Amino acid sequence: MAGIRFNEAMTGGFVLGETDPEAGRRQGERTGSALTMHAQVAIDDIDLFLSDPGHNGTLGGTLDVPGWGQGIAATAGVFRLFSPSGQPRLKLMVYELAFAHGGRPYYLAGRKEVRDDPGFDLWRDTTTLFTRLHEGVDAGGTVVGAGTLALGVADLVRLMSTMRATGAADAAAAAAVLARFGRMFLGELWDSYGPHGRSGG
């Protein structure tokens, strides 16, 4: 069973006590308060991942939370790539991590919103993670913090350097796994941002 692993680091303005990600970003940037997610993405079965409409994987890693500390280890996580949102032109990249602080459970729920709005927004959409921090073990808990994280160009280069195929029989099979993932990713981008999705003037 072949799969893929890669690491992704995103950081941005974030404050405790805020509930709106963009308001949290602005306040965090003004005050120097930032959250960093050091995510470890695991796709254990590339066949299942590609056939699943939700494109589900798992997420691990650590968090640097302002005022709470650095390297806080996640206890569980969810990753979804180009997952249906229920809206025809909106797909989601979902990054969610459960962790504990001060003996209490918390849940960081983040999502990238992939849709073709006016202007060139592909880069912004695929690198901007709107996050809310919830009390409890899932996204149903009270929101106690919010912000917006981003993946920079250097971060993307590092992400690509960490991408590895797992469980492949040999180098050729590993290359084929990575190619299948790449074709799926580019195909989803074309589906969302290609000119066929835009109305004529």
PDB file of C-alpha atoms in Angstrom:
ATOM      1  CA  MET A   1       0.000   0.000   0.000  1.00  0.00           C
ATOM      2  CA  ALA A   2       1.709   3.152  -1.232  1.00  0.00           C
ATOM      3  CA  GLY A   3       1.166   6.650   0.094  1.00  0.00           C
ATOM      4  CA  ILE A   4       2.740  10.068   0.589  1.00  0.00           C
ATOM      5  CA  ARG A   5       4.188  12.094   3.455  1.00  0.00           C
ATOM      6  CA  PHE A   6       5.116  15.771   3.530  1.00  0.00           C
ATOM      7  CA  ASN A   7       5.613  18.600   6.010  1.00  0.00           C
ATOM      8  CA  GLU A   8       4.007  22.028   5.756  1.00  0.00           C
ATOM      9  CA  ALA A   9       4.669  25.072   7.951  1.00  0.00           C
ATOM     10  CA  MET A  10       2.255  28.012   8.056  1.00  0.00           C
ATOM     11  CA  THR A  11       2.337  31.078  10.263  1.00  0.00           C
ATOM     12  CA  GLY A  12       0.368  34.287  10.687  1.00  0.00           C
ATOM     13  CA  GLY A  13      -1.357  36.781  12.927  1.00  0.00           C
ATOM     14  CA  PHE A  14      -3.457  35.118  15.622  1.00  0.00           C
ATOM     15  CA  VAL A  15      -4.857  36.238  18.968  1.00  0.00           C
ATOM     16  CA  LEU A  16      -6.664  34.558  21.820  1.00  0.00           C
ATOM     17  CA  GLY A  17     -10.071  36.027  22.587  1.00  0.00           C
ATOM     18  CA  GLU A  18     -10.934  36.694  18.930  1.00  0.00           C
ATOM     19  CA  THR A  19     -13.466  34.675  16.916  1.00  0.00           C
ATOM     20  CA  ASP A  20     -12.986  36.017  13.372  1.00  0.00           C
ATOM     21  CA  PRO A  21      -9.843  34.839  11.510  1.00  0.00           C
ATOM     22  CA  GLU A  22      -9.257  38.063   9.589  1.00  0.00           C
ATOM     23  CA  ALA A  23      -9.793  40.234  12.661  1.00  0.00           C
ATOM     24  CA  GLY A  24      -7.379  37.973  14.527  1.00  0.00           C
ATOM     25  CA  ARG A  25      -4.818  38.325  11.745  1.00  0.00           C
ATOM     26  CA  ARG A  26      -5.004  42.116  11.752  1.00  0.00           C
ATOM     27  CA  GLN A  27      -4.770  42.370  15.526  1.00  0.00           C
ATOM     28  CA  GLY A  28      -1.990  39.798  15.640  1.00  0.00           C
ATOM     29  CA  GLU A  29       0.032  41.662  13.023  1.00  0.00           C
ATOM     30  CA  ARG A  30      -0.372  44.913  14.960  1.00  0.00           C
ATOM     31  CA  THR A  31       0.728  43.364  18.250  1.00  0.00           C
ATOM     32  CA  GLY A  32       3.270  40.820  17.004  1.00  0.00           C
ATOM     33  CA  SER A  33       1.131  37.859  18.048  1.00  0.00           C
ATOM     34  CA  ALA A  34       1.486  34.908  15.654  1.00  0.00           C
ATOM     35  CA  LEU A  35       0.588  31.230  15.573  1.00  0.00           C
ATOM     36  CA  THR A  36       2.644  28.674  13.643  1.00  0.00           C
ATOM     37  CA  MET A  37       1.443  25.248  12.556  1.00  0.00           C
ATOM     38  CA  HIS A  38       4.190  22.709  11.834  1.00  0.00           C
ATOM     39  CA  ALA A  39       2.029  20.163  10.030  1.00  0.00           C
ATOM     40  CA  GLN A  40       2.940  16.614   9.071  1.00  0.00           C
ATOM     41  CA  VAL A  41       0.582  15.299   6.386  1.00  0.00           C
ATOM     42  CA  ALA A  42       0.147  11.555   5.895  1.00  0.00           C
ATOM     43  CA  ILE A  43      -1.711   9.880   3.039  1.00  0.00           C
ATOM     44  CA  ASP A  44      -1.383   6.177   3.769  1.00  0.00           C
ATOM     45  CA  ASP A  45      -3.137   4.792   0.672  1.00  0.00           C
ATOM     46  CA  ILE A  46      -2.891   6.831  -2.531  1.00  0.00           C
ATOM     47  CA  ASP A  47      -5.551   4.700  -4.272  1.00  0.00           C
ATOM     48  CA  LEU A  48      -8.086   5.297  -1.505  1.00  0.00           C
ATOM     49  CA  PHE A  49      -7.138   8.971  -1.271  1.00  0.00           C
ATOM     50  CA  LEU A  50      -7.709   9.580  -4.983  1.00  0.00           C
ATOM     51  CA  SER A  51     -10.990   7.648  -5.125  1.00  0.00           C
ATOM     52  CA  ASP A  52     -12.422   9.316  -2.010  1.00  0.00           C
ATOM     53  CA  PRO A  53     -14.312  12.536  -2.953  1.00  0.00           C
ATOM     54  CA  GLY A  54     -13.193  14.098   0.329  1.00  0.00           C
ATOM     55  CA  HIS A  55      -9.522  13.201  -0.317  1.00  0.00           C
ATOM     56  CA  ASN A  56      -8.919  12.405   3.349  1.00  0.00           C
ATOM     57  CA  GLY A  57      -5.556  12.038   5.039  1.00  0.00           C
ATOM     58  CA  THR A  58      -4.276  12.447   8.568  1.00  0.00           C
ATOM     59  CA  LEU A  59      -2.471  15.360  10.178  1.00  0.00           C
ATOM     60  CA  GLY A  60       0.086  15.495  12.946  1.00  0.00           C
ATOM     61  CA  GLY A  61       2.715  17.951  14.077  1.00  0.00           C
ATOM     62  CA  THR A  62       3.164  20.750  16.575  1.00  0.00           C
ATOM     63  CA  LEU A  63       1.852  24.247  17.240  1.00  0.00           C
ATOM     64  CA  ASP A  64       3.469  27.452  18.458  1.00  0.00           C
ATOM     65  CA  VAL A  65       0.606  29.272  20.197  1.00  0.00           C
ATOM     66  CA  PRO A  66       1.116  32.870  21.377  1.00  0.00           C
ATOM     67  CA  GLY A  67       1.138  33.026  25.161  1.00  0.00           C
ATOM     68  CA  TRP A  68       0.932  29.243  25.493  1.00  0.00           C
ATOM     69  CA  GLY A  69       4.308  28.085  24.245  1.00  0.00           C
ATOM     70  CA  GLN A  70       6.112  26.485  21.330  1.00  0.00           C
ATOM     71  CA  GLY A  71       6.212  22.921  20.074  1.00  0.00           C
ATOM     72  CA  ILE A  72       2.843  21.913  21.548  1.00  0.00           C
ATOM     73  CA  ALA A  73       2.296  18.394  20.215  1.00  0.00           C
ATOM     74  CA  ALA A  74      -0.923  17.453  18.461  1.00  0.00           C
ATOM     75  CA  THR A  75      -2.744  14.371  19.719  1.00  0.00           C
ATOM     76  CA  ALA A  76      -4.847  13.826  16.576  1.00  0.00           C
ATOM     77  CA  GLY A  77      -5.531  15.565  13.301  1.00  0.00           C
ATOM     78  CA  VAL A  78      -7.546  15.719  10.088  1.00  0.00           C
ATOM     79  CA  PHE A  79      -6.385  16.608   6.577  1.00  0.00           C
ATOM     80  CA  ARG A  80      -8.637  16.953   3.538  1.00  0.00           C
ATOM     81  CA  LEU A  81      -7.571  18.191   0.105  1.00  0.00           C
ATOM     82  CA  PHE A  82     -10.089  19.823  -2.265  1.00  0.00           C
ATOM     83  CA  SER A  83     -12.947  18.490  -0.172  1.00  0.00           C
ATOM     84  CA  PRO A  84     -16.518  19.356  -1.262  1.00  0.00           C
ATOM     85  CA  SER A  85     -18.035  22.189   0.769  1.00  0.00           C
ATOM     86  CA  GLY A  86     -21.675  21.865  -0.223  1.00  0.00           C
ATOM     87  CA  GLN A  87     -21.321  24.992  -2.374  1.00  0.00           C
ATOM     88  CA  PRO A  88     -20.904  24.351  -6.124  1.00  0.00           C
ATOM     89  CA  ARG A  89     -17.799  26.494  -6.693  1.00  0.00           C
ATOM     90  CA  LEU A  90     -16.096  26.159  -3.307  1.00  0.00           C
ATOM     91  CA  LYS A  91     -13.692  23.392  -2.287  1.00  0.00           C
ATOM     92  CA  LEU A  92     -11.834  23.218   1.001  1.00  0.00           C
ATOM     93  CA  MET A  93      -8.361  22.248   2.142  1.00  0.00           C
ATOM     94  CA  VAL A  94      -8.880  21.246   5.759  1.00  0.00           C
ATOM     95  CA  TYR A  95      -6.188  21.221   8.464  1.00  0.00           C
ATOM     96  CA  GLU A  96      -7.363  20.352  11.990  1.00  0.00           C
ATOM     97  CA  LEU A  97      -5.276  19.512  15.055  1.00  0.00           C
ATOM     98  CA  ALA A  98      -6.317  18.435  18.546  1.00  0.00           C
ATOM     99  CA  PHE A  99      -4.007  19.191  21.461  1.00  0.00           C
ATOM    100  CA  ALA A 100      -3.982  19.875  25.182  1.00  0.00           C
ATOM    101  CA  HIS A 101      -2.880  22.899  27.194  1.00  0.00           C
ATOM    102  CA  GLY A 102      -3.034  23.362  30.939  1.00  0.00           C
ATOM    103  CA  GLY A 103      -4.736  20.007  31.285  1.00  0.00           C
ATOM    104  CA  ARG A 104      -7.614  21.013  28.977  1.00  0.00           C
ATOM    105  CA  PRO A 105      -8.370  19.867  25.404  1.00  0.00           C
ATOM    106  CA  TYR A 106      -8.365  22.284  22.472  1.00  0.00           C
ATOM    107  CA  TYR A 107      -9.020  21.934  18.761  1.00  0.00           C
ATOM    108  CA  LEU A 108      -7.507  24.127  16.049  1.00  0.00           C
ATOM    109  CA  ALA A 109      -9.686  24.062  12.924  1.00  0.00           C
ATOM    110  CA  GLY A 110      -8.264  25.611   9.768  1.00  0.00           C
ATOM    111  CA  ARG A 111      -9.394  25.710   6.170  1.00  0.00           C
ATOM    112  CA  LYS A 112      -8.202  27.067   2.843  1.00  0.00           C
ATOM    113  CA  GLU A 113     -11.060  28.189   0.603  1.00  0.00           C
ATOM    114  CA  VAL A 114     -10.488  27.271  -3.041  1.00  0.00           C
ATOM    115  CA  ARG A 115     -12.708  29.133  -5.500  1.00  0.00           C
ATOM    116  CA  ASP A 116     -12.207  31.356  -8.523  1.00  0.00           C
ATOM    117  CA  ASP A 117     -13.033  34.928  -7.535  1.00  0.00           C
ATOM    118  CA  PRO A 118     -12.294  37.963  -9.763  1.00  0.00           C
ATOM    119  CA  GLY A 119      -8.567  38.568 -10.209  1.00  0.00           C
ATOM    120  CA  PHE A 120      -5.656  36.159  -9.834  1.00  0.00           C
ATOM    121  CA  ASP A 121      -6.409  34.510  -6.499  1.00  0.00           C
ATOM    122  CA  LEU A 122      -5.072  30.961  -6.962  1.00  0.00           C
ATOM    123  CA  TRP A 123      -1.923  31.597  -4.907  1.00  0.00           C
ATOM    124  CA  ARG A 124      -3.785  33.374  -2.112  1.00  0.00           C
ATOM    125  CA  ASP A 125      -6.500  30.726  -1.920  1.00  0.00           C
ATOM    126  CA  THR A 126      -4.125  27.755  -1.781  1.00  0.00           C
ATOM    127  CA  THR A 127      -1.730  29.298   0.752  1.00  0.00           C
ATOM    128  CA  THR A 128      -4.107  31.069   3.190  1.00  0.00           C
ATOM    129  CA  LEU A 129      -5.465  29.107   6.158  1.00  0.00           C
ATOM    130  CA  PHE A 130      -8.357  30.632   8.113  1.00  0.00           C
ATOM    131  CA  THR A 131      -8.147  29.250  11.647  1.00  0.00           C
ATOM    132  CA  ARG A 132     -10.291  29.139  14.750  1.00  0.00           C
ATOM    133  CA  LEU A 133      -9.252  27.673  18.090  1.00  0.00           C
ATOM    134  CA  HIS A 134     -12.022  25.811  19.912  1.00  0.00           C
ATOM    135  CA  GLU A 135     -12.327  24.581  23.460  1.00  0.00           C
ATOM    136  CA  GLY A 136     -12.872  20.829  23.629  1.00  0.00           C
ATOM    137  CA  VAL A 137     -12.149  17.901  21.354  1.00  0.00           C
ATOM    138  CA  ASP A 138     -13.678  19.105  18.076  1.00  0.00           C
ATOM    139  CA  ALA A 139     -14.827  22.143  16.104  1.00  0.00           C
ATOM    140  CA  GLY A 140     -18.141  22.230  17.949  1.00  0.00           C
ATOM    141  CA  GLY A 141     -16.620  23.871  21.009  1.00  0.00           C
ATOM    142  CA  THR A 142     -16.557  27.556  21.917  1.00  0.00           C
ATOM    143  CA  VAL A 143     -14.131  29.624  19.823  1.00  0.00           C
ATOM    144  CA  VAL A 144     -11.400  31.084  22.036  1.00  0.00           C
ATOM    145  CA  GLY A 145      -8.962  32.388  19.415  1.00  0.00           C
ATOM    146  CA  ALA A 146      -8.663  33.082  15.703  1.00  0.00           C
ATOM    147  CA  GLY A 147      -6.245  34.157  13.011  1.00  0.00           C
ATOM    148  CA  THR A 148      -5.074  33.635   9.451  1.00  0.00           C
ATOM    149  CA  LEU A 149      -1.960  31.629   8.611  1.00  0.00           C
ATOM    150  CA  ALA A 150      -0.051  31.710   5.341  1.00  0.00           C
ATOM    151  CA  LEU A 151       2.404  29.587   3.387  1.00  0.00           C
ATOM    152  CA  GLY A 152       5.212  31.689   1.919  1.00  0.00           C
ATOM    153  CA  VAL A 153       7.296  30.941  -1.164  1.00  0.00           C
ATOM    154  CA  ALA A 154      10.221  29.675   0.928  1.00  0.00           C
ATOM    155  CA  ASP A 155       7.791  27.522   2.928  1.00  0.00           C
ATOM    156  CA  LEU A 156       6.477  26.005  -0.309  1.00  0.00           C
ATOM    157  CA  VAL A 157      10.006  25.157  -1.423  1.00  0.00           C
ATOM    158  CA  ARG A 158      10.620  23.429   1.916  1.00  0.00           C
ATOM    159  CA  LEU A 159       7.303  21.577   1.602  1.00  0.00           C
ATOM    160  CA  MET A 160       8.279  20.208  -1.807  1.00  0.00           C
ATOM    161  CA  SER A 161      11.659  19.085  -0.463  1.00  0.00           C
ATOM    162  CA  THR A 162       9.952  16.973   2.230  1.00  0.00           C
ATOM    163  CA  MET A 163       7.519  15.168  -0.085  1.00  0.00           C
ATOM    164  CA  ARG A 164       8.160  11.419  -0.035  1.00  0.00           C
ATOM    165  CA  ALA A 165       6.362   8.332  -1.298  1.00  0.00           C
ATOM    166  CA  THR A 166       5.871   5.594   1.300  1.00  0.00           C
ATOM    167  CA  GLY A 167       5.324   1.880   0.858  1.00  0.00           C
ATOM    168  CA  ALA A 168       6.420   1.884  -2.791  1.00  0.00           C
ATOM    169  CA  ALA A 169       8.222  -1.206  -4.090  1.00  0.00           C
ATOM    170  CA  ASP A 170      11.046   0.708  -5.777  1.00  0.00           C
ATOM    171  CA  ALA A 171      12.117   4.137  -7.027  1.00  0.00           C
ATOM    172  CA  ALA A 172       9.993   3.888 -10.171  1.00  0.00           C
ATOM    173  CA  ALA A 173       6.897   3.038  -8.136  1.00  0.00           C
ATOM    174  CA  ALA A 174       7.640   5.913  -5.753  1.00  0.00           C
ATOM    175  CA  ALA A 175       7.916   8.337  -8.677  1.00  0.00           C
ATOM    176  CA  ALA A 176       4.599   7.061 -10.030  1.00  0.00           C
ATOM    177  CA  VAL A 177       2.882   7.698  -6.678  1.00  0.00           C
ATOM    178  CA  LEU A 178       4.153  11.276  -6.571  1.00  0.00           C
ATOM    179  CA  ALA A 179       3.119  11.816 -10.189  1.00  0.00           C
ATOM    180  CA  ARG A 180      -0.420  10.599  -9.483  1.00  0.00           C
ATOM    181  CA  PHE A 181      -0.693  13.004  -6.557  1.00  0.00           C
ATOM    182  CA  GLY A 182       0.641  15.848  -8.699  1.00  0.00           C
ATOM    183  CA  ARG A 183      -1.822  15.168 -11.511  1.00  0.00           C
ATOM    184  CA  MET A 184      -4.703  15.131  -9.054  1.00  0.00           C
ATOM    185  CA  PHE A 185      -3.571  18.423  -7.480  1.00  0.00           C
ATOM    186  CA  LEU A 186      -3.154  20.200 -10.816  1.00  0.00           C
ATOM    187  CA  GLY A 187      -6.413  18.755 -12.112  1.00  0.00           C
ATOM    188  CA  GLU A 188      -8.309  20.112  -9.127  1.00  0.00           C
ATOM    189  CA  LEU A 189      -6.748  23.539  -9.656  1.00  0.00           C
ATOM    190  CA  TRP A 190      -7.761  23.491 -13.318  1.00  0.00           C
ATOM    191  CA  ASP A 191     -11.279  22.478 -12.322  1.00  0.00           C
ATOM    192  CA  SER A 192     -11.499  25.442  -9.938  1.00  0.00           C
ATOM    193  CA  TYR A 193      -9.556  28.136 -11.806  1.00  0.00           C
ATOM    194  CA  GLY A 194      -9.518  27.120 -15.472  1.00  0.00           C
ATOM    195  CA  PRO A 195     -11.154  29.466 -18.021  1.00  0.00           C
ATOM    196  CA  HIS A 196     -14.007  27.007 -18.550  1.00  0.00           C
ATOM    197  CA  GLY A 197     -15.313  28.022 -15.120  1.00  0.00           C
ATOM    198  CA  ARG A 198     -15.636  31.703 -16.001  1.00  0.00           C
ATOM    199  CA  SER A 199     -18.504  33.360 -17.756  1.00  0.00           C
ATOM    200  CA  GLY A 200     -17.849  35.308 -20.922  1.00  0.00           C
ATOM    201  CA  GLY A 201     -18.051  39.077 -21.176  1.00  0.00           C
TER     202      GLY A 201
END
